[in-house]
XYZ file of C-alpha atoms in Angstrom:
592
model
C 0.000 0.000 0.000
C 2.465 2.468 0.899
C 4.464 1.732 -2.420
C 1.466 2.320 -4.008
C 0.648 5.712 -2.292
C 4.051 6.612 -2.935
C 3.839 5.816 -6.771
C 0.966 8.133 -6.954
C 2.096 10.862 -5.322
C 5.453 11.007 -7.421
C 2.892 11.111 -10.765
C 0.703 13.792 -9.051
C 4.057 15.604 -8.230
C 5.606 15.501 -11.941
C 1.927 16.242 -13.914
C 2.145 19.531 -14.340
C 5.948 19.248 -15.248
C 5.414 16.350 -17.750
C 2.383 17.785 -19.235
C 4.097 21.134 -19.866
C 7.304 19.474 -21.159
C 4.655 17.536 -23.498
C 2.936 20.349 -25.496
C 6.344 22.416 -25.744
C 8.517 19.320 -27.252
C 5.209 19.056 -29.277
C 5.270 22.342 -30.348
C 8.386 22.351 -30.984
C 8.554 19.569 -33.307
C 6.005 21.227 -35.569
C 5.151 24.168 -37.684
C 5.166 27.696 -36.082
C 2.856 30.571 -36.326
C -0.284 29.551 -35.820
C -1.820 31.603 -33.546
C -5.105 31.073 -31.263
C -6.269 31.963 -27.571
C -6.023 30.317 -24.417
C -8.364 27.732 -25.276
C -6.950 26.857 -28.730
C -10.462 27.951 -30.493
C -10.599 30.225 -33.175
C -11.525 34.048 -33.223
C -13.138 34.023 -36.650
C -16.292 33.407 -37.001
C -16.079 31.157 -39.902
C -18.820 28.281 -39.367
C -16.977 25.474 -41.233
C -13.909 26.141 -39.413
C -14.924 26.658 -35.867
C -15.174 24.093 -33.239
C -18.111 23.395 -31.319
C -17.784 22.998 -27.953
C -21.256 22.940 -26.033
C -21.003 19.676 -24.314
C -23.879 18.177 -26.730
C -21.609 18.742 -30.233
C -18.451 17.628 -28.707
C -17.410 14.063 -29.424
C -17.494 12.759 -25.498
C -20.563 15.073 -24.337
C -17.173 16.728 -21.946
C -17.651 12.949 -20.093
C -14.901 12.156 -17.577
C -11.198 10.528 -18.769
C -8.437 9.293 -17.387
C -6.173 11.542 -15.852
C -3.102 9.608 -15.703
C -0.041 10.411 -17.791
C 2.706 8.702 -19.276
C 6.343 8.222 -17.587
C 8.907 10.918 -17.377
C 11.244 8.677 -18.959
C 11.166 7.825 -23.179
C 8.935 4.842 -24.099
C 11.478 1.776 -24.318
C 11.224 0.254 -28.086
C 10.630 -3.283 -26.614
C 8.858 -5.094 -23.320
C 12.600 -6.245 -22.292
C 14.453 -3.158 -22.812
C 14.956 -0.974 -19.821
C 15.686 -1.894 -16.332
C 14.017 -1.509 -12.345
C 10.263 -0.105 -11.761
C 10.910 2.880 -14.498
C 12.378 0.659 -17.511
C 9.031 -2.031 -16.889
C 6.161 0.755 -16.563
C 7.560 2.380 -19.363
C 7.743 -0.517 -21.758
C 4.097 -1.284 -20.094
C 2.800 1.914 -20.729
C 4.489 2.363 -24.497
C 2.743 -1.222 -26.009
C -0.292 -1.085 -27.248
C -3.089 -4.145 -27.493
C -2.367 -5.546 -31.048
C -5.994 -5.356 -32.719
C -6.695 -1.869 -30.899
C -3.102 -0.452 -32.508
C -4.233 -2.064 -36.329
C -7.005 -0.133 -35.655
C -5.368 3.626 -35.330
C -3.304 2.332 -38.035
C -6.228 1.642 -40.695
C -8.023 4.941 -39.724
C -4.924 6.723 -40.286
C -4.541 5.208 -43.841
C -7.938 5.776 -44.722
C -8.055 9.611 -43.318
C -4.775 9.955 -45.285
C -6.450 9.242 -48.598
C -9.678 10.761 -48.185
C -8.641 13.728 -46.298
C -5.020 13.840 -47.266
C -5.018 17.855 -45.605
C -5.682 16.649 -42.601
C -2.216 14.786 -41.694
C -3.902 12.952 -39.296
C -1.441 10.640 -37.063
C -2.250 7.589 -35.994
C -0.451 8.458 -32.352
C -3.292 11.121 -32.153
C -5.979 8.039 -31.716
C -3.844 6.066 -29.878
C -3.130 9.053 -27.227
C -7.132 9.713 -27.009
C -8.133 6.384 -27.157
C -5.674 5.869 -24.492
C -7.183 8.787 -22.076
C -10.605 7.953 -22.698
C -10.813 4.026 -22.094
C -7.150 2.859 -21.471
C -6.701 1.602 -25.077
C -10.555 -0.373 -24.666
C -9.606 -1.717 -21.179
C -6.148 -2.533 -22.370
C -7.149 -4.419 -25.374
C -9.888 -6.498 -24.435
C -11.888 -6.822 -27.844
C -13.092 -9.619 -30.342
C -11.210 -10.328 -33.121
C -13.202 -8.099 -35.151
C -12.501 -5.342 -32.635
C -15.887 -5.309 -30.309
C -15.150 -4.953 -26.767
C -15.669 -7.639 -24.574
C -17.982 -5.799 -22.936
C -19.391 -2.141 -23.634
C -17.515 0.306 -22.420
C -20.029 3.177 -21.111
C -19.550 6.608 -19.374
C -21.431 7.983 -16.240
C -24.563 9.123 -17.364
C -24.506 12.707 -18.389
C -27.814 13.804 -15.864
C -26.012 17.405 -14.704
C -25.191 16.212 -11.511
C -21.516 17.017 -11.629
C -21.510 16.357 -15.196
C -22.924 17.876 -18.042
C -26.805 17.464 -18.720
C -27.795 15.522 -22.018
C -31.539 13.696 -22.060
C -31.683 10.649 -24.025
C -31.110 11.056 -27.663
C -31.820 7.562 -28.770
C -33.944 5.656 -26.950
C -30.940 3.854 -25.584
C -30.153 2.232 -28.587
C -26.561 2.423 -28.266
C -25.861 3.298 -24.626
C -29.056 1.301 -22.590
C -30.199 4.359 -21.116
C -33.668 6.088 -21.668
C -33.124 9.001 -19.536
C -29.680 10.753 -20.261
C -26.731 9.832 -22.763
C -23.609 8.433 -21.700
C -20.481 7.904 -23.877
C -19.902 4.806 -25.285
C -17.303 2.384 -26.768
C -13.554 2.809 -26.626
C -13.481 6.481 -28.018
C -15.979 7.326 -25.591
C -18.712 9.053 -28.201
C -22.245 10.378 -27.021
C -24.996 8.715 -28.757
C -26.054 12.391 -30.511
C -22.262 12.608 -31.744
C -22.298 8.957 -32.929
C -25.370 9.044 -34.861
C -23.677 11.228 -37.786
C -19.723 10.680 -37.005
C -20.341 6.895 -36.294
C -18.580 5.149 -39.505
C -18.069 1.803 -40.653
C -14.091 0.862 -40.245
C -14.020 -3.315 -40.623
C -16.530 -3.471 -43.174
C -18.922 -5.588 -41.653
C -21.877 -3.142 -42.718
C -22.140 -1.939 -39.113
C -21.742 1.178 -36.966
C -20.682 -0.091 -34.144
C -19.158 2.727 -31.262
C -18.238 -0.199 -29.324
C -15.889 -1.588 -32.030
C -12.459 -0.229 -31.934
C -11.960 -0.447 -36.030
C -15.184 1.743 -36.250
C -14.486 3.822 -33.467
C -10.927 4.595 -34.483
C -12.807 5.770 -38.214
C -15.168 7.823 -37.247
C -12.745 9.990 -34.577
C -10.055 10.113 -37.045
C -12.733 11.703 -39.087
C -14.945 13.929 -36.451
C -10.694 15.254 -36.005
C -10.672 16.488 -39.448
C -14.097 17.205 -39.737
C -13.145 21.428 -40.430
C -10.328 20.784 -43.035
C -7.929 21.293 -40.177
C -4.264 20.462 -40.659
C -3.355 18.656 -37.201
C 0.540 19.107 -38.468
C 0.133 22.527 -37.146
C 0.241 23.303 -33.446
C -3.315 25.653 -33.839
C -5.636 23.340 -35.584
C -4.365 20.198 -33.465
C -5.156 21.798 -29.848
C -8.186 23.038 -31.909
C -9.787 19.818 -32.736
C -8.231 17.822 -29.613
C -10.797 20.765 -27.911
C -13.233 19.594 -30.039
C -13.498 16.597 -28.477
C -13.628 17.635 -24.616
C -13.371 20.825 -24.030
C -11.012 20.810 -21.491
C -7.259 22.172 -21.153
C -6.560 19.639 -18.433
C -8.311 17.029 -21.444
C -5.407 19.005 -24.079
C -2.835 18.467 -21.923
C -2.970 15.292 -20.995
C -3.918 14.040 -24.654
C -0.769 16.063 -26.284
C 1.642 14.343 -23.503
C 0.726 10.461 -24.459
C 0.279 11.867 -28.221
C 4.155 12.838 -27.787
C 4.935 9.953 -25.715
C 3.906 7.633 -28.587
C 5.692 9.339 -31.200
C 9.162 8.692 -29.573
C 8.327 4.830 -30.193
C 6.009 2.330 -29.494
C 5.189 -1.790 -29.654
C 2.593 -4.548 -30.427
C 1.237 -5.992 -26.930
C -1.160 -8.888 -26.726
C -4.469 -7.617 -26.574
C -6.002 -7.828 -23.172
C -2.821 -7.349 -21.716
C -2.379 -3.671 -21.782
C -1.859 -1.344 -18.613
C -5.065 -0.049 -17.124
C -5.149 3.764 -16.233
C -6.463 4.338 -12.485
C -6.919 8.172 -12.522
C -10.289 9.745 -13.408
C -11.153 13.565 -13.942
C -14.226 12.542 -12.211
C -12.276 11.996 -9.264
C -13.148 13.874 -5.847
C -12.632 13.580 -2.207
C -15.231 11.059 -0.720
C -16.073 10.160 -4.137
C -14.728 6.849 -5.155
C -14.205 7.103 -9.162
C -16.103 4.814 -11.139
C -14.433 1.905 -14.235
C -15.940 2.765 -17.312
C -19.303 1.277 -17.535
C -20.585 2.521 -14.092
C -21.505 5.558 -12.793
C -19.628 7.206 -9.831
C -21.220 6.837 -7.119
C -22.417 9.668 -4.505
C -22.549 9.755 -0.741
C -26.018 9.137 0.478
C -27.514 12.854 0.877
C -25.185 14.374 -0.955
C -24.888 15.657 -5.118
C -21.501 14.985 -6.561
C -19.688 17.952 -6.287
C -21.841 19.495 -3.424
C -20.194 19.710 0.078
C -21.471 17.816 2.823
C -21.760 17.521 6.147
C -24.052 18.980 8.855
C -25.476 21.998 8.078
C -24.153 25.492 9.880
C -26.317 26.509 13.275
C -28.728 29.479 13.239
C -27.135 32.396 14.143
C -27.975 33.246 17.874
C -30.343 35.214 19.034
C -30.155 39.155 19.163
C -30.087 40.342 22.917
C -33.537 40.479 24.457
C -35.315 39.404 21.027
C -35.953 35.969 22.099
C -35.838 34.376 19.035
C -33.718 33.348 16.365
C -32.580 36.260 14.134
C -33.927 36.870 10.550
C -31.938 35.384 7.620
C -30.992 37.542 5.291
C -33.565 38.628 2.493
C -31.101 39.435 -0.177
C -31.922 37.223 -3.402
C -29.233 35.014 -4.633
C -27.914 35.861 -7.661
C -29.776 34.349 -11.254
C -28.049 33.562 -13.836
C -28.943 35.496 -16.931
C -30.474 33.659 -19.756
C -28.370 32.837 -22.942
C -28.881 33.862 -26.427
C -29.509 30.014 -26.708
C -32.854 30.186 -23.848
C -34.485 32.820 -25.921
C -35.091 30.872 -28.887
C -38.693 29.879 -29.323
C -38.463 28.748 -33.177
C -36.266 28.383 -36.084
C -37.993 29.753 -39.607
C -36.454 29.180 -43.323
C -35.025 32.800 -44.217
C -35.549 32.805 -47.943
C -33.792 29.296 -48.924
C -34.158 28.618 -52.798
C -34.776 25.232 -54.563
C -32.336 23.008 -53.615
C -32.041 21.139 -55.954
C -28.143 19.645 -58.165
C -27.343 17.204 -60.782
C -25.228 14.376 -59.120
C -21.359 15.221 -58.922
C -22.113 18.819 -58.653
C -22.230 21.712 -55.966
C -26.042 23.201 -54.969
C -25.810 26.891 -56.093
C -28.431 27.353 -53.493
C -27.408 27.338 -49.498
C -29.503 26.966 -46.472
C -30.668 29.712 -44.643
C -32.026 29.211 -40.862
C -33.121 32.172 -38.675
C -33.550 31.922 -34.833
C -36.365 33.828 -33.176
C -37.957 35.123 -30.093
C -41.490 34.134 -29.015
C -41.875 37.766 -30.187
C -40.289 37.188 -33.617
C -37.430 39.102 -32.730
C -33.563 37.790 -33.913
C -31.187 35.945 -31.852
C -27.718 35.971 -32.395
C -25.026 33.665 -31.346
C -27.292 30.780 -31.247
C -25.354 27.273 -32.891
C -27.840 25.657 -35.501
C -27.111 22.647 -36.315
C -27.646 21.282 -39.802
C -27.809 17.488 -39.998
C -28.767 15.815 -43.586
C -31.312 13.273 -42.919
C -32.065 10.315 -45.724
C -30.609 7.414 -48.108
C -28.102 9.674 -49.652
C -24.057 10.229 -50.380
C -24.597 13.994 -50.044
C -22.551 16.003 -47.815
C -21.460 19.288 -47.113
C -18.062 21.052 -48.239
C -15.596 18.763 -46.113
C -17.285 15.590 -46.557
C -19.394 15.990 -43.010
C -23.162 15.390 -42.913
C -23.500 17.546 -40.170
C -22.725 21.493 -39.892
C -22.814 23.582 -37.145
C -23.037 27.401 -38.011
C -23.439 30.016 -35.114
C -26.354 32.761 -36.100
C -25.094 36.187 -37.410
C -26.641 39.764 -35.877
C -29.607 39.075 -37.938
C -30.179 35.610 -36.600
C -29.376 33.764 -39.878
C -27.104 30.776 -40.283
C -26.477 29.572 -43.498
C -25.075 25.978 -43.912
C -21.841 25.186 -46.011
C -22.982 24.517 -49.416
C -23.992 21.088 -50.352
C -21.974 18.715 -52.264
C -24.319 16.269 -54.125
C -23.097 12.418 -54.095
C -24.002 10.161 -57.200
C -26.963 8.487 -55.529
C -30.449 10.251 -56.933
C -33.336 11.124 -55.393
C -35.057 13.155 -52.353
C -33.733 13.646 -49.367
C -34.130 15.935 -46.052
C -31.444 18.454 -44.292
C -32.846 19.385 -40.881
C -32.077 22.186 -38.706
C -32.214 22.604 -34.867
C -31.160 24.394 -32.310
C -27.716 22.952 -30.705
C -28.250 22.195 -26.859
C -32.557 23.329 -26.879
C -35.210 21.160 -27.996
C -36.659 23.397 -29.991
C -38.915 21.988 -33.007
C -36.641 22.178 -36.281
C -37.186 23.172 -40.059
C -36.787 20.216 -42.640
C -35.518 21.054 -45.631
C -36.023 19.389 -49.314
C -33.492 18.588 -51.451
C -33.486 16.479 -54.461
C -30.364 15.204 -56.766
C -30.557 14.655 -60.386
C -28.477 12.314 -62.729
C -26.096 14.205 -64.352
C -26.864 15.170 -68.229
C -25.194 16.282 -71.203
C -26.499 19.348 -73.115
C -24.344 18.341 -75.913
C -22.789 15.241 -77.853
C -20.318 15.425 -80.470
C -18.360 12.632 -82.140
C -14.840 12.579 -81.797
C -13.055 12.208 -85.450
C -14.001 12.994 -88.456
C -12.725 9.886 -90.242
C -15.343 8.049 -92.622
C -17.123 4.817 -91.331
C -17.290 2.385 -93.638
C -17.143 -1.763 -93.971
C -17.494 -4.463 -96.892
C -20.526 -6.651 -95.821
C -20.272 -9.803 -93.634
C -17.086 -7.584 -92.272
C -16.178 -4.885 -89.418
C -15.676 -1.886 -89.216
C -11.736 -0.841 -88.229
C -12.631 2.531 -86.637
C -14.249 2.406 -83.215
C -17.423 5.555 -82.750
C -16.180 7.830 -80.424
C -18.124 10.236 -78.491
C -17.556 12.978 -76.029
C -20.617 14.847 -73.935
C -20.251 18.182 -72.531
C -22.772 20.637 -69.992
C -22.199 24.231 -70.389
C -19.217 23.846 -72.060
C -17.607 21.472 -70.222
C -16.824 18.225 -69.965
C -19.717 16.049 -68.702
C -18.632 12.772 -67.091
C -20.495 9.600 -65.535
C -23.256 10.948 -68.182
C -25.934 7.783 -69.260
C -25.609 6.396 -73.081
C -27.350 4.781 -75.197
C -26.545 3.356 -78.623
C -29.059 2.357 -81.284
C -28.795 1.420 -84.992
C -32.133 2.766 -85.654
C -34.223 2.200 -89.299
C -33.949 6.031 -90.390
C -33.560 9.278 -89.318
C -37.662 9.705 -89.305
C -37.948 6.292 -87.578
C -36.225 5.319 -84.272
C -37.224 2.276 -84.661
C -34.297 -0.563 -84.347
C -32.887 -1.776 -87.061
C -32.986 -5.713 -88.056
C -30.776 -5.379 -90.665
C -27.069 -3.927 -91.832
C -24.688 -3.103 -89.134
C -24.403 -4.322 -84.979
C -22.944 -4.867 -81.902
C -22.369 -8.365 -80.428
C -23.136 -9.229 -77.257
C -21.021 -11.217 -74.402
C -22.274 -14.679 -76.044
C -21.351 -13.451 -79.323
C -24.947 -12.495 -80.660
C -25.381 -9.549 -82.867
C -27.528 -6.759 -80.558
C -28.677 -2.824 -82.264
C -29.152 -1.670 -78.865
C -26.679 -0.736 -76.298
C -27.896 0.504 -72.818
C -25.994 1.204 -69.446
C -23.057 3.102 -71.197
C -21.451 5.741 -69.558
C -19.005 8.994 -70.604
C -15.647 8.883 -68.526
C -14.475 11.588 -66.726
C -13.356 13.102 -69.630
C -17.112 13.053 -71.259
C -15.704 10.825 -73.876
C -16.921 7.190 -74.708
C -15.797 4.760 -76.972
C -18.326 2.286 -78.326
C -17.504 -1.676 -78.717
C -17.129 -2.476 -82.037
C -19.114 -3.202 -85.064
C -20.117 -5.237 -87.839
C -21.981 -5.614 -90.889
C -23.976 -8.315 -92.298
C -24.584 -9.055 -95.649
C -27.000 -6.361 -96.652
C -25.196 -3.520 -98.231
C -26.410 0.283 -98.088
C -26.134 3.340 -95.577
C -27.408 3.149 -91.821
C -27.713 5.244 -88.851
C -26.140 5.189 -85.738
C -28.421 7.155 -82.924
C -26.055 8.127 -79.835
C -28.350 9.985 -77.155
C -27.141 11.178 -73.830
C -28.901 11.545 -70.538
C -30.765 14.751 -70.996
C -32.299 14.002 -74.243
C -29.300 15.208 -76.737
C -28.793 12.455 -79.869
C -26.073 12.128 -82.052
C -26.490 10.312 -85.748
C -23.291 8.690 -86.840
C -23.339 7.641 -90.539
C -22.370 3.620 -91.718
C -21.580 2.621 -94.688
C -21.661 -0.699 -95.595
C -20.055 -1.565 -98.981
C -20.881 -4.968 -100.998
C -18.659 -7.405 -101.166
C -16.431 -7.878 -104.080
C -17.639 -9.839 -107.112
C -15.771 -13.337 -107.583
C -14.253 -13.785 -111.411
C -16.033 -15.943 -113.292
C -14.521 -19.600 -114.394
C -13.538 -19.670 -118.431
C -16.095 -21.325 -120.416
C -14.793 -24.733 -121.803
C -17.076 -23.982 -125.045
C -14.925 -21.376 -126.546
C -12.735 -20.950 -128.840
C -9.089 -22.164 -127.152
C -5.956 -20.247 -127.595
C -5.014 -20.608 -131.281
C -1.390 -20.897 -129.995
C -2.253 -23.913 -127.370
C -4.863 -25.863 -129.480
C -2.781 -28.891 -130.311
C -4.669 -29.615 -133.735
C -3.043 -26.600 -135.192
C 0.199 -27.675 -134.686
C 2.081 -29.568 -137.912
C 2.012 -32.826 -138.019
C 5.249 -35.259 -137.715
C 6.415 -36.454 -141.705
C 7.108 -39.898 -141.208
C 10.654 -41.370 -142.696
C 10.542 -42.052 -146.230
């Protein structure tokens, strides 16, 4: 025991040293001259760059975390290097469970080609995974990645913690009342249900799957087009995810403990933290899963004890003297509490052809009971449907913070290839005030013109094929127009779009001769080459009918030539070769 207490109080004596000696060496090691105030949040008021940092739009909901930081001394490369109590807790501390680590590494390769910008490094997961569940209870997953058991947070009812009612239905954390942060990256069922992602491809969202988990915070990290290889946008979007310097801290120390080296550790065997932020005198901190418990009589984080006498009497009154009448002090209400209702200020048709940007944004304005604006008030745009839309930076949810006039207007829309209607709703961030859907549709994309690449004359002797491929290319406004629909039809005339039965055609995959070609599409480059053709025996000129998504044809002319007329064989009847006809020659004079 006294080893133990001894332990402890050397870490509590060296974390403000270490944690400090973390973010400068950190610092250090990176770009300069990004700037940002004493939280690490921006002072613009850009709403796709901002963080937000209510406790209901941050990854964890603020939840608790482990405290406890790494040793003073550099992470040994291997379990058997280093030597006494220092040299073992460091390699301890330094390995990291084996499926839990292929995790971080996966979501970093995946961030790296979808968000390239971002830089995210895998020693950033490994450093938050590690303060918010001990690397999932030191590795103790599946072989898939799902913990053994789910990992929860203390529910998050105000009482000490922040206050978030149920968001859904307990589907993910088993509670009806409040949310509580799940799974190994500790998300809150509101965060989950638009930054969950799917990172072992079983066609599940898991949060309490470490491959999944590791996915979806890699992305929530880079969520603003943040560059986390600069010292501003890293404390930024570490922030992000508890807002907490203590939380910064203690994440940038075991982010810069891992990058001096690291090593593959058994899963299940990994160290278990034992310091909680939640942690407070007479308060015994809870293990992930639980929630703290409180002193009968008491609210966490309310003194107890027996309550203070009256004051005595006043001389000759007799009786106890009068408290005092002054009224505590309220709390003003924030922009946020004077929100009755959100209306639509003046959004267009929204409404894009697939691959393209909406020219039309969302506009949201916050109002008073009265009608009046409210500024400063988060909306919170979240796009609702079966759709691979998203806004600018790949998100489908925005946050946007209201201007003087009480509008927010979302990032614009980036339409996916999948067509159809679909929903974007706003809300209020952090009030349950009734939202304002919004329709939005997605078209296929269309050409507004076809031309044929070449110039070159098509032509073929029957029962042959033609040598020149038909080439098209497709353009909208001018520009190329790829992923466009084709079809291809060798139709009867230029009156009659009828399909041909006769003269040139395609053959199928068996072989068989086909005049219609469906499911063709342009390349990026609007351009399309057709299989080739062939001709059958019937001679003559036939048309080609190219049309593109959008209605615009294109008539190629064919040519089919006949085929060249055999000599005939000489006719035995006539008249032989004077020169060859053997009766013509002289006769032999026999010997007298």
């Amino acid at each position: 025991m006294a080893a133990h207490i001894g332990r402890r109080l050397r870490k509590g004596a060296a974390t403000t040293a270490v944690a400090a000696a973390a973010v400068a060496a950190l610092s250090a090691s990176q770009a300069p001259g990004a700037t940002v105030d004493d939280q690490g949040r921006q002072s613009t008021g850009d709403a796709t760059s901002a963080p937000d940092t209510a406790a209901d739009d941050s990854a964890t909901g603020n939840s608790p975390y482990y405290t406890d930081l790494p040793p003073l001394n550099s992470p040994a490369p291997s379990p058997s290097a280093g030597s006494g109590e220092a040299g073992d807790r460091s390699a301890a501390e330094a390995g990291i469970p084996a499926t839990v680590l292929d995790a971080y590494k996966k979501a970093e390769a995946a961030l790296r080609e979808k968000k390239a910008g971002c830089n995210l490094p895998w020693q950033l997961l490994a450093a938050i995974g590690k303060v918010e569940s001990g690397q999932a209870r030191g590795g103790r997953v599946t072989a898939d990645g799902t913990t053994v058991t789910p990992i929860l947070g203390p529910q998050l009812d105000g009482n000490g913690f922040a206050l978030i009612r149920d968001t859904d239905n307990g589907a993910y954390d088993g509670n009806r009342m409040y949310d509580q942060a799940v799974g190994p990256m500790q998300f809150i069922p509101s965060t989950w249900s638009w930054a969950g992602r799917d990172g072992n491809g079983d066609g599940r969202k898991d949060p309490n799957n470490i491959y999944d988990a590791a996915l979806a915070a890699g992305h929530y990290l880079c969520r603003y087009d943040w560059d986390l290889s600069e010292p501003g946008d890293l404390r930024k979007a570490i922030l992000s995810y508890n807002n907490s310097t203590e939380y910064l801290n203690t994440v940038l120390s075991w982010l810069e403990y891992y990058r001096k080296g690291t090593h593959e550790i058994p899963d299940g065997t990994g160290a278990l933290p034992e310091d909680r932020s939640d942690a407070r005198p007479g308060v015994t901190p809870s293990a992930p899963g639980t929630t703290p418990p409180a002193r009968p009589g008491t609210r966490p984080g309310k003194p107890s004890g027996p309550r203070p006498s009256p004051s005595p009497s006043a001389p000759g009154t007799g009786s106890p003297s009068a408290p005092p009448t002054t009224p505590p002090p309220s709390t003003p209400p924030t922009p946020t509490d004077t929100v009755h209702h959100l209306e639509d200020a003046g959004t267009g048709t929204l409404t894009a052809m697939a691959g393209h940007t909406f020219a039309e944004r969302i506009s949201t304005r916050a109002e008073t009971e009265a009608g009046k604006a409210v500024a400063k008030v988060r909306i919170r745009f979240t796009i609702v449907g079966d759709t691979d839309t998203t806004f600018a930076g790949g998100e489908s949810v925005a946050t946007v913070t209201t201007d003087a006039s009480g509008v927010a207007v979302a990032p614009a829309l980036q339409a996916g290839e999948r067509t159809g209607a679909f929903a974007v709703q706003a809300a209020v961030a952090g009030r349950s005030v009734k939202g304002v859907p919004y329709k939005v549709t997605v078209t296929q994309r269309v050409a507004d013109a076809l031309t044929r690449v070449g110039e070159k004359k098509l032509t073929c002797v029957a029962g042959g094929e033609f040598a020149e491929p038909v080439e098209v290319k497709a353009t909208y406004g001018g520009e190329a127009a790829g992923k466009v629909a084709v079809t291809a039809r060798l139709v009867t005339s230029a009156d009659d779009p009828a399909e041909n039965d006769k003269g040139p055609y395609f053959k199928d995959a068996d072989g068989k001769a086909v005049r219609t070609l469906t499911g063709l599409r342009t390349g990026p480059d609007g351009q399309l080459t057709l299989p080739k053709l062939y001709a059958d025996d019937t001679a003559g000129t036939f048309l080609l009918r190219v049309t593109a998504a959008g209605g615009v044809t294109l008539e190629v002319e064919l040519t089919v030539e006949p085929a060249a007329t055999p000599s005939p064989d000489p006719d035995p009847s006539a008249d032989p070769d004077p020169s060859t006809d053997p009766s013509t020659e002289p006769s032999e004079t026999p010997a007298a």
